[in-house]
Coordinates of C-alpha atoms in Angstrom, one line a residue:
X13 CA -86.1 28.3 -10.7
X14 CA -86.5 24.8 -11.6
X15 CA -84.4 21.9 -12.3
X16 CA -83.7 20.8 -15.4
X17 CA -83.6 17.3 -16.6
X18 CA -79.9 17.1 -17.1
X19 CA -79.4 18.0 -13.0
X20 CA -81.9 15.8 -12.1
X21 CA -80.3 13.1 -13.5
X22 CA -76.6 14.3 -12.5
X23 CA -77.8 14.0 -9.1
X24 CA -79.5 10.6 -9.3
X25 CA -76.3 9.2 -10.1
X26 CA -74.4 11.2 -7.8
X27 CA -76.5 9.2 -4.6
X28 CA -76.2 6.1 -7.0
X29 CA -72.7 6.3 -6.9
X30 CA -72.2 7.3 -2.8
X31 CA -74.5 4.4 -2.2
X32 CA -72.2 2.0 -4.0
X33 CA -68.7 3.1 -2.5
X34 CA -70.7 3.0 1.1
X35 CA -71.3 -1.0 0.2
X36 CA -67.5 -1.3 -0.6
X37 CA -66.4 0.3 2.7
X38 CA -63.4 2.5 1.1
X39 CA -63.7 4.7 3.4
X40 CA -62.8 2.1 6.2
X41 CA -60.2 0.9 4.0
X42 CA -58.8 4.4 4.0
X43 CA -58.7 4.8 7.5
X44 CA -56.7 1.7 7.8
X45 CA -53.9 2.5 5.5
X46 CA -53.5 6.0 7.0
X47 CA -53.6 4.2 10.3
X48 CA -50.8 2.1 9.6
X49 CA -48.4 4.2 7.4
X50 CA -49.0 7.6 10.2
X51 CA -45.9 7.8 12.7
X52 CA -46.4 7.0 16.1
X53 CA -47.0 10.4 17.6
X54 CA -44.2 12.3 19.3
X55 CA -41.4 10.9 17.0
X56 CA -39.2 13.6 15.1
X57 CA -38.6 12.7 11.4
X58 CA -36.0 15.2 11.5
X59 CA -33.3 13.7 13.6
X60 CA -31.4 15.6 15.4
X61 CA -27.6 15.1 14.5
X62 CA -25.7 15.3 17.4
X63 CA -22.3 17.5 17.6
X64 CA -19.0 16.0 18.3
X65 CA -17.7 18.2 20.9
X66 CA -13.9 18.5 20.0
X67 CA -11.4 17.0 22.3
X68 CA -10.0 20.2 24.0
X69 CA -6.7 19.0 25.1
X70 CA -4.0 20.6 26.4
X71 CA -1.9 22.1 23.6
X72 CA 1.9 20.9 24.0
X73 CA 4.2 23.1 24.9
X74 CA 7.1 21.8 22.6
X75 CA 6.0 21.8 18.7
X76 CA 4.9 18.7 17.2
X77 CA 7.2 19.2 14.2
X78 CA 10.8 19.0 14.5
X79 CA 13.6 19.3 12.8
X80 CA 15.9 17.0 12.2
X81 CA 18.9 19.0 11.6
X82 CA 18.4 20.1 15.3
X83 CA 17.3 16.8 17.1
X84 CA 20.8 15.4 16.0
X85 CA 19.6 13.3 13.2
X86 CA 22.2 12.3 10.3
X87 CA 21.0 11.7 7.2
X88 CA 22.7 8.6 7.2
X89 CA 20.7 7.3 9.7
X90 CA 17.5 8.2 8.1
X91 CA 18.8 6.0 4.8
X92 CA 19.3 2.8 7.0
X93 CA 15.6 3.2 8.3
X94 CA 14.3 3.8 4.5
X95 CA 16.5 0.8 3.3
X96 CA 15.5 -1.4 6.2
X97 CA 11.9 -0.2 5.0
X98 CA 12.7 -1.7 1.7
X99 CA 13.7 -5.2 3.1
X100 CA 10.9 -5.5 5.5
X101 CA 8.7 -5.5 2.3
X102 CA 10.9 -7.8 0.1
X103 CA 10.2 -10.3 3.2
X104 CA 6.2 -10.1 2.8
X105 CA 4.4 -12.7 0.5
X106 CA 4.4 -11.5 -2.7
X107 CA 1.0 -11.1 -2.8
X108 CA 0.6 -9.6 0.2
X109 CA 0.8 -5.7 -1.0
X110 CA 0.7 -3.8 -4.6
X111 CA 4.1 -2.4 -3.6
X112 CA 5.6 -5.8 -4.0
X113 CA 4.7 -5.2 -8.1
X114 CA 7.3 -2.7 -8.3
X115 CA 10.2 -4.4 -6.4
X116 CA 13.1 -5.2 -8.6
X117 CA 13.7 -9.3 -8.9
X118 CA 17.0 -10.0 -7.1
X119 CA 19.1 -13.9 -8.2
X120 CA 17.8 -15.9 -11.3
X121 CA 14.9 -17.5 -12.2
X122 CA 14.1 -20.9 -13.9
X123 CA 11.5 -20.8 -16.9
X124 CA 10.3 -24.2 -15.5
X125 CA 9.2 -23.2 -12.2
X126 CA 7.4 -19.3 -13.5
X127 CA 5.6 -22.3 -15.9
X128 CA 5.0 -25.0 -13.6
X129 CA 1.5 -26.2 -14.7
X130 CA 2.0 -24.9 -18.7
X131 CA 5.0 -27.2 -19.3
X132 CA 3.8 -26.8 -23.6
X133 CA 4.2 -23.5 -23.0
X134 CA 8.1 -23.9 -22.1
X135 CA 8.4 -26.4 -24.9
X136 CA 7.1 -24.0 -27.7
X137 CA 9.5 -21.4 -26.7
X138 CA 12.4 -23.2 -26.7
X139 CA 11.6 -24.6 -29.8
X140 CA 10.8 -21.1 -31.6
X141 CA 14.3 -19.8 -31.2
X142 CA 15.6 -22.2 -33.8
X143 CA 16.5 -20.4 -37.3
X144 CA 19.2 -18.9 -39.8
X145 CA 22.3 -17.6 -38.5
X146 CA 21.8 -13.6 -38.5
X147 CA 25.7 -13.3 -38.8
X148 CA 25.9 -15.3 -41.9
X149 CA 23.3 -13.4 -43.8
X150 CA 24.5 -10.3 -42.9
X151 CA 27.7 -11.4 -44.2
X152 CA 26.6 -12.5 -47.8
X153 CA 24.5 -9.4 -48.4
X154 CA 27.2 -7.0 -51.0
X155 CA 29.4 -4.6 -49.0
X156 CA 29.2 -1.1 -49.8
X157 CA 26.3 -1.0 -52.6
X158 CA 25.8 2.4 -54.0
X159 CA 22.4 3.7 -54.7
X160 CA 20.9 6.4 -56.5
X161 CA 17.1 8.0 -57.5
X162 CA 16.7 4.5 -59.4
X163 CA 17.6 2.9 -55.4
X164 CA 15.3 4.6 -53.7
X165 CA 12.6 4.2 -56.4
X166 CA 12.5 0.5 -55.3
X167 CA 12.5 1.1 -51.9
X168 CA 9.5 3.2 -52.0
X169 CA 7.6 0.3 -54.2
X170 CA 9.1 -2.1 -51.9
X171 CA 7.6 -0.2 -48.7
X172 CA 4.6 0.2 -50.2
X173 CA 3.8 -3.0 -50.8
X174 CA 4.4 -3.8 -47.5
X175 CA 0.9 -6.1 -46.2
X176 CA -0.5 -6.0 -42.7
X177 CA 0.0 -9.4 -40.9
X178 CA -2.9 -11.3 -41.9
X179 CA -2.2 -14.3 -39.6
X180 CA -4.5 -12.5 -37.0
X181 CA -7.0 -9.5 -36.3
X182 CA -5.0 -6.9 -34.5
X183 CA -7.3 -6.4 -32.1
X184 CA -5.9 -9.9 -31.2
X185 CA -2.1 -9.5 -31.0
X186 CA -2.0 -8.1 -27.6
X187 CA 2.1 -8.1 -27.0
X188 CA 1.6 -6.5 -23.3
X189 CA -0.7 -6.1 -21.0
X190 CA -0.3 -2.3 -20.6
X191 CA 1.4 0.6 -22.3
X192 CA 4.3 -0.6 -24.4
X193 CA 7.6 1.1 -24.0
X194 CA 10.3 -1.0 -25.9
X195 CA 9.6 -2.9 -28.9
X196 CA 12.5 -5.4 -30.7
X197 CA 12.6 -7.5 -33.7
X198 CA 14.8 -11.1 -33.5
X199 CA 17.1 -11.0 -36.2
X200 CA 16.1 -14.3 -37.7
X201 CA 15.5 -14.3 -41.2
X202 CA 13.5 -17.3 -41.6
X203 CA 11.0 -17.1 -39.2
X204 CA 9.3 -14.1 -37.4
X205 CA 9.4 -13.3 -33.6
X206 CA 8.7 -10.0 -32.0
X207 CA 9.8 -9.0 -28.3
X208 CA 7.8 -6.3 -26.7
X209 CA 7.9 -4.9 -22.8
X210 CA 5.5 -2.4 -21.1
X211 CA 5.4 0.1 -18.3
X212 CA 4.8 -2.6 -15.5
X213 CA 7.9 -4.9 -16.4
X214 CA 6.1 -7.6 -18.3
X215 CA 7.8 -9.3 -21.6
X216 CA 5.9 -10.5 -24.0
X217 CA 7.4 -12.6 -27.1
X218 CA 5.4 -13.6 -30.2
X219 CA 6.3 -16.3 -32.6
X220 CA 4.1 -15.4 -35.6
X221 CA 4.2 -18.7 -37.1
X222 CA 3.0 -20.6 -33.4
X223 CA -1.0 -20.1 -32.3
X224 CA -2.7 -21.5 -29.7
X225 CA -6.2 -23.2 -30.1
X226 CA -9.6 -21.5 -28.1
X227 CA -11.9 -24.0 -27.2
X228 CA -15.5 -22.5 -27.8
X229 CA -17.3 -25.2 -25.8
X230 CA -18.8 -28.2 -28.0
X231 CA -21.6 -26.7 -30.0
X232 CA -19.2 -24.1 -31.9
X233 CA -15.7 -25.0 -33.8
X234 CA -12.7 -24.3 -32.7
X235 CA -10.8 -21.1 -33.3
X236 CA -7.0 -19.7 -32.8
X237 CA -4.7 -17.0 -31.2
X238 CA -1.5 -15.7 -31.0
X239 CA 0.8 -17.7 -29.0
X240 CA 1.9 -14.9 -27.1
X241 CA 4.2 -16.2 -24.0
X242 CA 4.3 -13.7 -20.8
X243 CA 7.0 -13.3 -18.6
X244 CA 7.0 -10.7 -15.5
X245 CA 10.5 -10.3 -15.1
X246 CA 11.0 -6.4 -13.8
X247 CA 9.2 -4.3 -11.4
X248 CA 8.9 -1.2 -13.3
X249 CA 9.2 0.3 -17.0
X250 CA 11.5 -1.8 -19.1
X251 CA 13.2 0.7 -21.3
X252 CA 15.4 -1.7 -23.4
X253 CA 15.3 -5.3 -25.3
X254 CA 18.9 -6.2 -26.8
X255 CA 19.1 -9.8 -28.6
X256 CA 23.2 -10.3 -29.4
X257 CA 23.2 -11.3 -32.6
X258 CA 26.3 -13.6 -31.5
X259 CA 24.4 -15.3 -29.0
X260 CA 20.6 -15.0 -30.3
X261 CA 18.6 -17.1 -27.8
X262 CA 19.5 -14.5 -25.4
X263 CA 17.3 -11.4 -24.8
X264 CA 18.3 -8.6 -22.4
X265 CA 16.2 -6.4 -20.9
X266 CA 16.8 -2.9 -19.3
X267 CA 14.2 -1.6 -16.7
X268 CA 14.1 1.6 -14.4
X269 CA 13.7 -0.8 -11.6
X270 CA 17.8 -0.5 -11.5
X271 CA 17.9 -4.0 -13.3
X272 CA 19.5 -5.6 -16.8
X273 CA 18.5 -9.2 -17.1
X274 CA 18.8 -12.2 -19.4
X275 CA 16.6 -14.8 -20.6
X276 CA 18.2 -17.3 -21.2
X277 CA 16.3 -19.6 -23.8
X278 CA 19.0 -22.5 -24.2
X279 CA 18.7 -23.3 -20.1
X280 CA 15.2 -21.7 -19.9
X281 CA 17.0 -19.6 -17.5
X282 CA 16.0 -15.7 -16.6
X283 CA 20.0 -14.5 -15.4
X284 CA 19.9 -11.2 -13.2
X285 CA 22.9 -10.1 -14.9
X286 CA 23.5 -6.1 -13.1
X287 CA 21.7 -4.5 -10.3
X288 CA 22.7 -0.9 -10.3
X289 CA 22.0 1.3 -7.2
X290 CA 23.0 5.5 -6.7
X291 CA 25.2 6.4 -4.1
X292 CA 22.7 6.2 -1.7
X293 CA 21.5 2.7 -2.4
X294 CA 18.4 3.0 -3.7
X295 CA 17.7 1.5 -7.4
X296 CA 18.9 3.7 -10.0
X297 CA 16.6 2.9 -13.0
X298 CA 18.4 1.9 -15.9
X299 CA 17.1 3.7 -19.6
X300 CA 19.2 2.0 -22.3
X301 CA 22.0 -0.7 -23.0
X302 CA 23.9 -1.7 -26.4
X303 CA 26.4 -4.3 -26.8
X304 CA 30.0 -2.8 -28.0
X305 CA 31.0 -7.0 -27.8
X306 CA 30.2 -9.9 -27.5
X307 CA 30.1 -9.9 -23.3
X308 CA 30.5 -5.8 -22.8
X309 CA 27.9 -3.7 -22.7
X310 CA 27.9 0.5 -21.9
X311 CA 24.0 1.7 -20.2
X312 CA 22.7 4.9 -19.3
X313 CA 20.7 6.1 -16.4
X314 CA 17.9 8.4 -15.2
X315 CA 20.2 10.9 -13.9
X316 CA 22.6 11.2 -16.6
X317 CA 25.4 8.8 -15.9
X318 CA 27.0 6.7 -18.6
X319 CA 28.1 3.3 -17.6
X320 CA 30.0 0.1 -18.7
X321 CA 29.6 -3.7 -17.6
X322 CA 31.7 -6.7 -18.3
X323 CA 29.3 -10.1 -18.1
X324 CA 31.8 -12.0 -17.3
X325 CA 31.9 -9.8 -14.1
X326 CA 30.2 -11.4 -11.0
X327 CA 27.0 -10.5 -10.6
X328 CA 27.9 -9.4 -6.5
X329 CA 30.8 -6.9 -7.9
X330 CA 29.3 -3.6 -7.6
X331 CA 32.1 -1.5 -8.5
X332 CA 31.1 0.2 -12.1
X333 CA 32.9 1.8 -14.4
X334 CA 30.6 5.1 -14.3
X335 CA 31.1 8.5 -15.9
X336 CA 29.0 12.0 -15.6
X337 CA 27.4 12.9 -19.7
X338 CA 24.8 15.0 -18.4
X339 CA 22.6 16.3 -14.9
X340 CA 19.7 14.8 -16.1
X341 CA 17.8 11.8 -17.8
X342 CA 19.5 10.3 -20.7
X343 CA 16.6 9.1 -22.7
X344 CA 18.8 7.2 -25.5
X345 CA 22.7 6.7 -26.7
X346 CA 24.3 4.9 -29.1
X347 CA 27.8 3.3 -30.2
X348 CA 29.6 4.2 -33.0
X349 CA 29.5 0.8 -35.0
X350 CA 32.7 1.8 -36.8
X351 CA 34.6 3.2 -33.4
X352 CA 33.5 1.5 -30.8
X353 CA 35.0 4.5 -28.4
X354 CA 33.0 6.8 -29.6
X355 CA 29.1 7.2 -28.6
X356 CA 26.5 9.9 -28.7
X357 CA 23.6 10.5 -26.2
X358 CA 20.4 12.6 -26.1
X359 CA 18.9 14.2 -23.0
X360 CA 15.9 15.8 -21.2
X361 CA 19.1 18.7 -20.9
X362 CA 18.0 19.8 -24.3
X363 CA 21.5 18.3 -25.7
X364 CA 22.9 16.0 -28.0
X365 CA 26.1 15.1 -27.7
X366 CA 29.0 13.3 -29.0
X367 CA 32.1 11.8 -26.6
X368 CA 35.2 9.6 -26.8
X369 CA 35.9 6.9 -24.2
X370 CA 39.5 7.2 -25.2
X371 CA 40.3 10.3 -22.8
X372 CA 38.6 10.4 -19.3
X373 CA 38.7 13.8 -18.2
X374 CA 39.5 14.3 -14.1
X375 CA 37.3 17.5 -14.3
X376 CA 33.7 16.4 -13.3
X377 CA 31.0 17.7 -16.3
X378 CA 28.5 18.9 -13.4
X379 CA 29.3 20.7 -10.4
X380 CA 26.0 20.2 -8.7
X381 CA 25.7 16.0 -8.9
X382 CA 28.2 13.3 -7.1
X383 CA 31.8 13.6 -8.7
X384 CA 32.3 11.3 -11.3
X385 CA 35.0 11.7 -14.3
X386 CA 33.7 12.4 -17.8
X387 CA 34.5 11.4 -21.3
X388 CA 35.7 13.7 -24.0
X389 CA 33.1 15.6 -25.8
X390 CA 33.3 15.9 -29.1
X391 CA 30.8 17.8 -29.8
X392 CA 26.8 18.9 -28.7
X393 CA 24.0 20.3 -30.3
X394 CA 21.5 21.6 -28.4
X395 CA 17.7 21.9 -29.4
X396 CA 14.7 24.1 -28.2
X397 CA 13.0 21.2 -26.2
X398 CA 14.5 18.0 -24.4
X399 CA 16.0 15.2 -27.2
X400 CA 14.4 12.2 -26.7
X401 CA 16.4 9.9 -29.0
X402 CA 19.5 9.4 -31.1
X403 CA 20.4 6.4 -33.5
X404 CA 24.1 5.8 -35.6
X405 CA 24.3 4.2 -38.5
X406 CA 26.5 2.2 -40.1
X407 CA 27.7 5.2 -42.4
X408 CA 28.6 7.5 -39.8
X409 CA 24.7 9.3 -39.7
X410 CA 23.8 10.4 -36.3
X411 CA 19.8 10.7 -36.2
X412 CA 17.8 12.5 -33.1
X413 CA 14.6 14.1 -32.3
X414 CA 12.7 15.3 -29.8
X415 CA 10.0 17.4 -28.1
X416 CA 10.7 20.6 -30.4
X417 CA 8.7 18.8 -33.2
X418 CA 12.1 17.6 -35.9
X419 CA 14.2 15.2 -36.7
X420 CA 17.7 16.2 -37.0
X421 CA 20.1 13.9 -38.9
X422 CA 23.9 15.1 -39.3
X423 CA 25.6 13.0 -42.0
X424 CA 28.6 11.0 -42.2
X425 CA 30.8 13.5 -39.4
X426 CA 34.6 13.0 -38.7
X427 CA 34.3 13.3 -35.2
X428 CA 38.0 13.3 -34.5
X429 CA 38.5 16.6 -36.5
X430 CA 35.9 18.4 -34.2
X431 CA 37.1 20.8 -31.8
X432 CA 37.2 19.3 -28.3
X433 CA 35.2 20.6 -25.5
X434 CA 37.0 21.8 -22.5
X435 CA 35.6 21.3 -19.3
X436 CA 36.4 23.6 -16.5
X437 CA 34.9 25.2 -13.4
X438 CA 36.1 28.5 -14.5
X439 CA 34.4 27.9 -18.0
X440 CA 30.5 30.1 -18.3
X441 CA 28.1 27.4 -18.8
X442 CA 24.5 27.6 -19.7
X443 CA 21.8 25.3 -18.5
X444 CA 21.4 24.1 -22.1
X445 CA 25.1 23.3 -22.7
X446 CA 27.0 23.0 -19.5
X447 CA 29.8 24.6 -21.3
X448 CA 30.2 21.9 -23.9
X449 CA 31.1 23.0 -27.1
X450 CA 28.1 23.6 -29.8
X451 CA 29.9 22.3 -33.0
X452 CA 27.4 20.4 -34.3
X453 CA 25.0 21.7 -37.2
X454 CA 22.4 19.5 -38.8
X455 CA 22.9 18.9 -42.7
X456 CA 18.9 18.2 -42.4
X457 CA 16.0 19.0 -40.3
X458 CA 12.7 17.2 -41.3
X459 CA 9.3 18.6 -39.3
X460 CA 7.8 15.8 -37.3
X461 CA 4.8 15.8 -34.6
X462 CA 6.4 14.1 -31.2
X463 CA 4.2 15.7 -28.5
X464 CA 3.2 11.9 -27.3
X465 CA 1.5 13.6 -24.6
X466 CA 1.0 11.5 -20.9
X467 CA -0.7 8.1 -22.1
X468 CA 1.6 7.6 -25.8
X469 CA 5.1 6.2 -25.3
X470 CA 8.1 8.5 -26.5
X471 CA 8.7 8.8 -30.0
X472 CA 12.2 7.6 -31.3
X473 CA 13.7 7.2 -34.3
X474 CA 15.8 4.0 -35.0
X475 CA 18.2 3.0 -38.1
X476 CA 18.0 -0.4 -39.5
X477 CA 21.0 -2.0 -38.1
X478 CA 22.1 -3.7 -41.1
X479 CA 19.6 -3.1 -44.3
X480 CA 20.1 -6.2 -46.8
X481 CA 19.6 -3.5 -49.5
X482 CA 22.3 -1.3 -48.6
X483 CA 20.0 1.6 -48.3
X484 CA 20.2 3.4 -45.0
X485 CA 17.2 4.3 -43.4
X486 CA 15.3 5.0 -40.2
X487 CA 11.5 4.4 -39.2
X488 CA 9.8 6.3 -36.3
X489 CA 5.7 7.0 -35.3
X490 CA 3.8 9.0 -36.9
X491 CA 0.9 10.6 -34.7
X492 CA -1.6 10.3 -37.5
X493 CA -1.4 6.3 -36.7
X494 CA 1.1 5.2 -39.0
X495 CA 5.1 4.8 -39.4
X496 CA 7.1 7.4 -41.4
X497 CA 10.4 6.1 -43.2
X498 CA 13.4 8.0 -43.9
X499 CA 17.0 7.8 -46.0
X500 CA 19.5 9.5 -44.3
X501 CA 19.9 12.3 -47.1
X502 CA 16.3 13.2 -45.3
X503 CA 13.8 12.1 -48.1
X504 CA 11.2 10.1 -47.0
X505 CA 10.3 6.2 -48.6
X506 CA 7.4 5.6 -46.8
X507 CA 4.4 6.2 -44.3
X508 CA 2.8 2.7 -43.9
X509 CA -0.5 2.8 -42.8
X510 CA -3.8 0.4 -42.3
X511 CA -7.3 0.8 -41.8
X512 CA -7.2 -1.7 -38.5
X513 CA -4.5 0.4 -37.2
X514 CA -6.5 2.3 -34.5
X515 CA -3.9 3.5 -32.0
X516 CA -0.2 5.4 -32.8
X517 CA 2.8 2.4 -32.9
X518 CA 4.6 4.8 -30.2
X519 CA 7.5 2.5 -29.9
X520 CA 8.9 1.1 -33.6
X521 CA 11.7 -0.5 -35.2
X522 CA 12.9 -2.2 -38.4
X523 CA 14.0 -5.7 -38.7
X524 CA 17.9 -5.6 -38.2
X525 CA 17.9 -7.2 -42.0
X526 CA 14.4 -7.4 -43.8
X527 CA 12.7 -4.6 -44.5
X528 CA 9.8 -5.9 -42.2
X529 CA 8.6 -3.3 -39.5
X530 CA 6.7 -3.6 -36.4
X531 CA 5.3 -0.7 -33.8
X532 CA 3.4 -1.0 -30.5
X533 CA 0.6 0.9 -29.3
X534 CA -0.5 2.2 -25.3
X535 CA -3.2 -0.6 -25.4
X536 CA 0.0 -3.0 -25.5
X537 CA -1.2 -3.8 -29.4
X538 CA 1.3 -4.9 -31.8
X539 CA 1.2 -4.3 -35.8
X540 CA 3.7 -6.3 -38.2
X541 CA 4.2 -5.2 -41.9
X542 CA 5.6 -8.2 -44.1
X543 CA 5.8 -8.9 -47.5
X544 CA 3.7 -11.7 -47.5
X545 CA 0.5 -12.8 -49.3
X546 CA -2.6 -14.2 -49.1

């Protein structure tokens, strides 16, 4: 058959093209790259891994584990070699190791030297606790102003009217570095300052009014930020911040590193004022302090002991007055402000209760912790899920809520007319009650979201210590990012909310005066509601 024209002139340039790549020598070139990228021959890509052959010692005879019960071992001893642990790592550098972070700070502490190359930073906080005596405006506000529908009509407008601070972006009012746990107003009235501490013991204390200037290199202008000062003054979560209004350039802090301290802004001076320890000497963290006068204070700690210290008590005494409320945490108490003897706390027991310092009983409350006396209870209420905080009022209105998802608020109680509780050994106690007496009924329950989860601080309600209007009224988180605002007949005057506001104010509280509020956030973010304008 014969060719056709197309294969005849496939084939032409099929030897064309042979010829051409002959001249170029790819097939050399070829050779040469498979020369040089072949392996040599004999090597295994595969390597072989070798096996570890297992050391095949002699097993002992004796067991590796003992116990110390048999060997002879007292637990005392054991204590001494864990405390002589501790001290062995206070002498380190304090850089030297993360655990030196959570160790609590032992003596006191000068401003100047914590500040030793920011000597303006010292100087514009001493000069920012400078303002109207607290005492005296609390003392020209009316006494016992009543208040009806028309009262509380005004105090809705008022709260509503309330302006996010417009000094700064609150992306840029950082109060602490991490999780904020404890949040406090200064009771000034003509000037603004806000206290907050965190999870890792830092303080941080904003003057609103004071900013600092950011240098943006010399092609841009100049801008401004909070003038936020930071002090690390505790080694672990600082549960408390108490400004006496007697003495206001004071702040005292509470921490669970065992610790209560006080900055002392007239010497520039950070006091260790009580370091509380358990029977075994380790720190015994410390979860809430309030002022019954001037230099007394009662505190509460992790394991449900209620405590009192005297300031003008050396600071080496370590004999405290201590008393057994419950077997575990108490998360908040607080004082009677018309009977100083009386107090109430709340605890992860599921409990709220009510005692009277006036008669100590000899009977210890639990007969599974150390034996310490306890107080007279009053009366308890006891709720579905741990209470994590309880506020009293100047009226006599005990507030608490907790992880059961309400706000209970019991108004205006003669405690003395309540049927005591009777504490004995003999008595049936439940884990909820520990035999206390469960006299107390709520005259109003309000439904409130508190599951704060791991990351969100604990939800707690808080009266305004002494409202200006009269009016008394509480403020706690809302979940939905906002505050929530309550009389104490249970209506609510307010949920104050922003756009900006991007993360839940966990930890919030009222001026002790104004009705100004501020709330901090995980991210250590603070938001201040005024009544200022533009």
């Amino acid at each position: 058959m014969p060719i056709s024209e197309l294969e005849r002139k496939r084939q032409a340039n099929i030897a064309r093209n042979q010829l051409l790549l002959n001249d170029l020598g790819i097939e050399k070139v070829k050779g040469d790259f498979y020369n040089e990228l072949a392996p040599n021959k004999g090597t295994n890509l595969l390597k072989k891994v070798k096996k570890e052959k297992r050391n095949q010692d002699k097993i002992s005879d004796i067991p590796v584990r003992r116990s110390r019960r048999i060997a002879g071992v007292k637990l005392q001893d054991s204590q001494n070699d864990f405390n002589l642990s501790i001290e062995n790592a206070k002498k380190r550098d304090w850089g030297d190791s993360d655990f030196s972070d959570n160790l609590r700070l032992e003596g006191d502490l000068k401003l100047n030297d914590v500040f030793g190359n920011e000597p303006d930073t010292v100087e514009r906080l001493s000069k920012s606790f400078h303002g109207k005596d607290y005492l005296r405006t609390a003392l020209e506000r009316e006494a016992g102003k009543n208040f009806g529908n028309e009262g509380i009509a005004s105090l809705r407008d008022e709260l509503g009217s309330l302006n996010l601070f417009k000094g700064f972006d609150p992306s840029k009012i950082r109060l602490t570095s991490q999780r904020m746990t404890s949040i406090q107003f200064h009771p000034y009235v003509d000037r603004k300052i806000v206290i907050g501490g965190d999870k890792t013991g830092q303080i941080g204390i904003w003057p609103t009014d004071d900013k600092k200037v950011i240098s943006l290199g010399e092609e841009y202008y100049e801008d401004y930020e909070p003038a936020i000062t930071y002090l690390k003054l505790h080694g672990k979560n600082i549960s408390r911040l108490q400004v006496n209004p007697e003495e206001p350039k004071k702040i005292y802090s509470a921490s669970y590193d065992g610790s209560v301290r006080c900055l002392n802004l007239g010497k520039l001076l950070s006091e260790n004022i009580m370091s509380f320890n358990s029977v075994n000497g380790t720190a015994e963290g410390i979860t809430d302090i309030n002022f019954v006068s001037p230099n007394v204070y009662y505190f509460t700690t992790l394991s449900g002991l209620f405590g009192q210290h005297d300031l003008r008590t050396p600071e080496s005494t370590k004999d405290f007055k201590v008393l057994r409320c419950h077997d575990k945490k108490i998360g908040s108490f607080a004082i009677n402000p018309s009977l100083s003897s009386q107090f109430t706390t709340a605890s992860l027991d599921r409990s709220l209760r009510v005692w009277d310092l006036r008669k100590i009983s000899t009977v210890s409350l639990s007969q599974d912790q150390e034996h310490y006396p306890s107080p007279l209870c009053l009366g308890s209420f006891t709720s579905k899920l741990s209470v994590s905080g309880t506020d009293w009022n100047r009226s006599g209105d005990i507030v608490c809520n907790g992880y059961a998802n309400e706000i209970s608020i019991f108004n205006n109680k003669n405690f003395l007319s309540l049927p005591r509780s009777n504490y004995s050994s003999q008595r049936n106690k439940t884990p909820a009650n520990d035999g206390a007496a469960e006299n107390l009924i709520p005259d109003h329950i309000l439904k409130h979201n508190c599951q704060t989860g791991r990351w969100v601080s604990i939800l707690k309600a808080k009266w305004q210590t002494n409202p200006s209007d009269s009016i008394e009224k509480f403020i706690i988180a809302n979940m939905n990012r906002s505050f929530d605002i309550y009389c104490s007949n249970g209506i609510q005057v307010g949920n104050i909310r922003h756009a900006l506001m991007n993360t839940v104010p966990a930890v919030s509280c009222f001026h002790p005066t104004q009705n100004w509020l501020v709330g901090g956030s995980a991210s250590g973010k603070c938001y201040l509601f005024d009544n200022e304008r533009e």
